[in-house]
Amino acid sequence: MYKQVVMVRIISGSARGRILKSPQGMATRPTLDRTRESLFNILATSSFYEKRVLDIFAGTGALGLEAMSRGASEGVFIDVRTASLIKKNAELCKVSERCKVLPLNHKNALQHLEGQTFDYIFADPPYDKDFVNETISTVMNYGLLSDTGLLIMEHSAREDIMPSESYTVVREKKYGKETRISFIVKRRNGE
């Protein structure tokens, strides 16, 4: 039986075309290039210039590194299993001096970041493991999303995001039968 090799590359910006190192085996599920390209096309009207980015369950780091390639000033990456791989990929993209990699589980890492805010937060937890709503709640409870920030959650199409008084899902997009990406903002007073 052959393992499928997933090539992950940076799509645009200063690191365009760089092929990222991927972990061996199936412990991670990188966001496919076409899904990532579609996601960043949706975000095309947004500027990443001088923005802070957080990538939770980062895997290869492709989402955060894509944002950094497009001008984000700083990236923080969380992944307990692939921290050294993310560091290598940041070096490949020539952004390692602006990256911080936390080799912690997501709960401890998010608690460690309390008091900091990010303009873009990418989260791609393992599918169907009940991490989606818990991660959103933790991000909101620790105040990690800036007032004008956007949380982009990639999750299984079978997992719904629970309504909350602290955030609003402003857009959702399905990719194939398995994947949904939800765009979440903080709810402002009176909304």
Coordinates of C-alpha atoms in Angstrom, one line a residue:
M1 CA 0.0 0.0 0.0
Y2 CA 1.4 3.4 -1.0
K3 CA 1.0 6.5 1.1
Q4 CA -0.2 9.6 -0.6
V5 CA 2.4 12.3 -0.6
V6 CA 0.9 15.8 -0.2
M7 CA 2.9 18.6 -1.7
V8 CA 2.3 21.8 0.2
R9 CA 3.5 25.1 -1.4
I10 CA 3.2 28.8 -0.7
I11 CA 0.8 30.2 -3.2
S12 CA 1.6 34.0 -3.3
G13 CA 3.8 36.7 -1.9
S14 CA 7.5 36.8 -1.0
A15 CA 7.8 33.0 -0.6
R16 CA 5.7 32.1 -3.6
G17 CA 6.3 28.6 -5.0
R18 CA 8.3 27.4 -2.0
I19 CA 7.5 23.7 -1.3
L20 CA 7.1 23.1 2.5
K21 CA 8.3 20.1 4.3
S22 CA 5.5 17.8 5.3
P23 CA 5.4 15.3 8.2
Q24 CA 5.6 11.6 7.5
G25 CA 2.4 9.5 7.9
M26 CA -1.2 10.6 8.4
A27 CA -1.0 12.2 11.8
T28 CA -1.6 15.6 10.2
R29 CA -4.0 16.6 7.4
P30 CA -2.5 19.6 5.6
T31 CA -5.0 22.1 4.0
L32 CA -4.8 21.3 0.3
D33 CA -3.3 23.9 -2.0
R34 CA -6.6 24.5 -3.8
T35 CA -8.5 24.9 -0.6
R36 CA -5.9 27.3 0.8
E37 CA -5.9 29.2 -2.5
S38 CA -9.6 29.6 -2.4
L39 CA -9.4 30.7 1.3
F40 CA -6.9 33.4 0.5
N41 CA -8.9 34.5 -2.5
I42 CA -11.8 35.1 -0.1
L43 CA -9.4 37.1 2.1
A44 CA -7.9 39.0 -0.9
T45 CA -9.7 42.2 0.0
S46 CA -8.0 42.0 3.4
S47 CA -4.5 43.3 3.9
F48 CA -2.0 41.1 5.8
Y49 CA 0.5 43.9 5.8
E50 CA 1.8 44.5 9.4
K51 CA -0.8 42.1 10.8
R52 CA -0.2 39.5 13.6
V53 CA -1.2 36.0 12.7
L54 CA -1.8 33.0 15.0
D55 CA -1.9 29.4 13.5
I56 CA -3.4 26.8 15.9
F57 CA -3.0 23.1 15.1
A58 CA -0.5 24.5 12.5
G59 CA 0.8 21.2 11.1
T60 CA 3.2 22.3 8.3
G61 CA 2.5 26.0 9.2
A62 CA 1.2 26.6 5.7
L63 CA -1.7 28.9 6.6
G64 CA 0.3 31.2 8.8
L65 CA 3.3 31.1 6.5
E66 CA 1.0 32.0 3.5
A67 CA -0.2 35.0 5.5
M68 CA 3.4 36.0 6.3
S69 CA 4.4 35.6 2.7
R70 CA 1.7 38.1 1.9
G71 CA 3.0 40.7 4.4
A72 CA 2.0 39.7 8.0
S73 CA 4.6 41.1 10.4
E74 CA 4.6 38.3 12.9
G75 CA 3.4 34.7 13.1
V76 CA 2.8 32.5 16.2
F77 CA 2.4 28.8 15.5
I78 CA 1.0 26.1 17.8
D79 CA 1.5 22.4 17.3
V80 CA 2.7 19.9 19.8
R81 CA 3.8 17.4 17.2
T82 CA 5.4 19.4 14.3
A83 CA 7.1 22.4 16.0
S84 CA 10.6 21.5 14.5
L85 CA 9.0 21.1 11.1
I86 CA 7.3 24.5 11.3
K87 CA 10.7 26.1 12.2
K88 CA 12.3 24.5 9.1
N89 CA 9.4 25.7 6.9
A90 CA 9.7 29.2 8.3
E91 CA 13.4 29.1 7.4
L92 CA 12.5 28.0 3.9
C93 CA 10.2 31.0 3.6
K94 CA 12.8 33.3 5.0
V95 CA 10.5 34.5 7.9
S96 CA 12.0 32.6 10.8
E97 CA 13.1 35.8 12.6
R98 CA 9.4 36.9 12.7
C99 CA 8.0 33.5 13.9
K100 CA 7.4 32.0 17.3
V101 CA 6.6 28.3 17.5
L102 CA 5.0 26.9 20.6
P103 CA 5.5 23.1 21.0
L104 CA 2.6 22.8 23.4
N105 CA -0.9 21.4 23.3
H106 CA -3.4 24.0 22.1
K107 CA -5.0 24.7 25.5
N108 CA -1.6 25.4 27.2
A109 CA -0.4 27.4 24.3
L110 CA -3.5 29.6 24.1
Q111 CA -3.3 30.2 27.9
H112 CA 0.3 31.2 27.5
L113 CA -0.7 33.8 24.9
E114 CA -3.4 35.4 27.0
G115 CA -3.1 39.2 26.9
Q116 CA -1.9 39.2 23.3
T117 CA -4.2 39.9 20.3
F118 CA -4.0 38.7 16.7
D119 CA -5.5 40.1 13.5
Y120 CA -5.9 36.7 11.9
I121 CA -6.3 33.4 13.7
F122 CA -6.2 30.2 11.7
A123 CA -7.3 27.0 13.3
D124 CA -7.4 23.6 11.7
P125 CA -8.0 21.0 14.5
P126 CA -8.3 17.3 13.9
Y127 CA -11.7 16.5 12.4
D128 CA -14.5 15.1 14.5
K129 CA -12.6 15.3 17.8
D130 CA -14.7 18.0 19.5
F131 CA -11.9 20.6 19.3
V132 CA -13.8 23.1 17.1
N133 CA -16.1 24.8 19.6
E134 CA -13.7 24.4 22.5
T135 CA -10.9 26.1 20.5
I136 CA -13.2 29.0 19.5
S137 CA -14.4 29.5 23.2
T138 CA -10.8 29.4 24.4
V139 CA -9.6 32.0 21.9
M140 CA -12.5 34.3 22.9
N141 CA -12.1 33.7 26.6
Y142 CA -8.4 34.6 26.5
G143 CA -9.2 37.7 24.3
L144 CA -6.8 36.6 21.6
L145 CA -8.8 37.9 18.6
S146 CA -8.4 41.6 18.0
D147 CA -11.6 43.7 17.9
T148 CA -11.4 43.9 14.1
G149 CA -9.8 40.4 13.7
L150 CA -10.9 37.3 11.9
L151 CA -10.9 33.7 13.1
I152 CA -10.8 31.2 10.3
M153 CA -11.8 27.8 11.4
E154 CA -11.3 24.8 9.1
H155 CA -13.4 21.9 10.3
S156 CA -15.3 18.8 9.4
A157 CA -18.5 19.5 7.6
R158 CA -20.1 17.3 10.2
E159 CA -19.2 19.6 13.1
D160 CA -21.4 22.7 13.6
I161 CA -20.3 25.8 15.3
M162 CA -22.4 26.6 18.3
P163 CA -24.0 30.0 18.6
S164 CA -22.5 32.4 21.1
E165 CA -23.0 35.9 22.5
S166 CA -19.3 36.6 22.1
Y167 CA -18.8 35.8 18.4
T168 CA -20.6 35.6 15.1
V169 CA -20.0 33.4 12.1
V170 CA -20.1 35.8 9.2
R171 CA -19.4 33.3 6.4
E172 CA -19.1 29.6 5.8
K173 CA -17.8 27.8 2.7
K174 CA -17.8 24.0 2.0
Y175 CA -15.0 22.2 0.2
G176 CA -16.0 18.8 -1.0
K177 CA -18.0 16.5 1.3
E178 CA -15.6 16.7 4.2
T179 CA -14.4 20.3 4.8
R180 CA -16.0 23.5 5.9
I181 CA -14.3 26.8 6.6
S182 CA -16.0 29.2 8.9
F183 CA -15.1 32.9 9.2
I184 CA -15.8 34.2 12.7
V185 CA -15.6 37.8 14.2
K186 CA -16.1 39.1 17.7
R187 CA -19.6 40.2 18.4
R188 CA -19.7 43.9 19.2
N189 CA -21.9 45.3 21.9
G190 CA -25.5 45.7 20.7
E191 CA -25.1 43.3 17.7

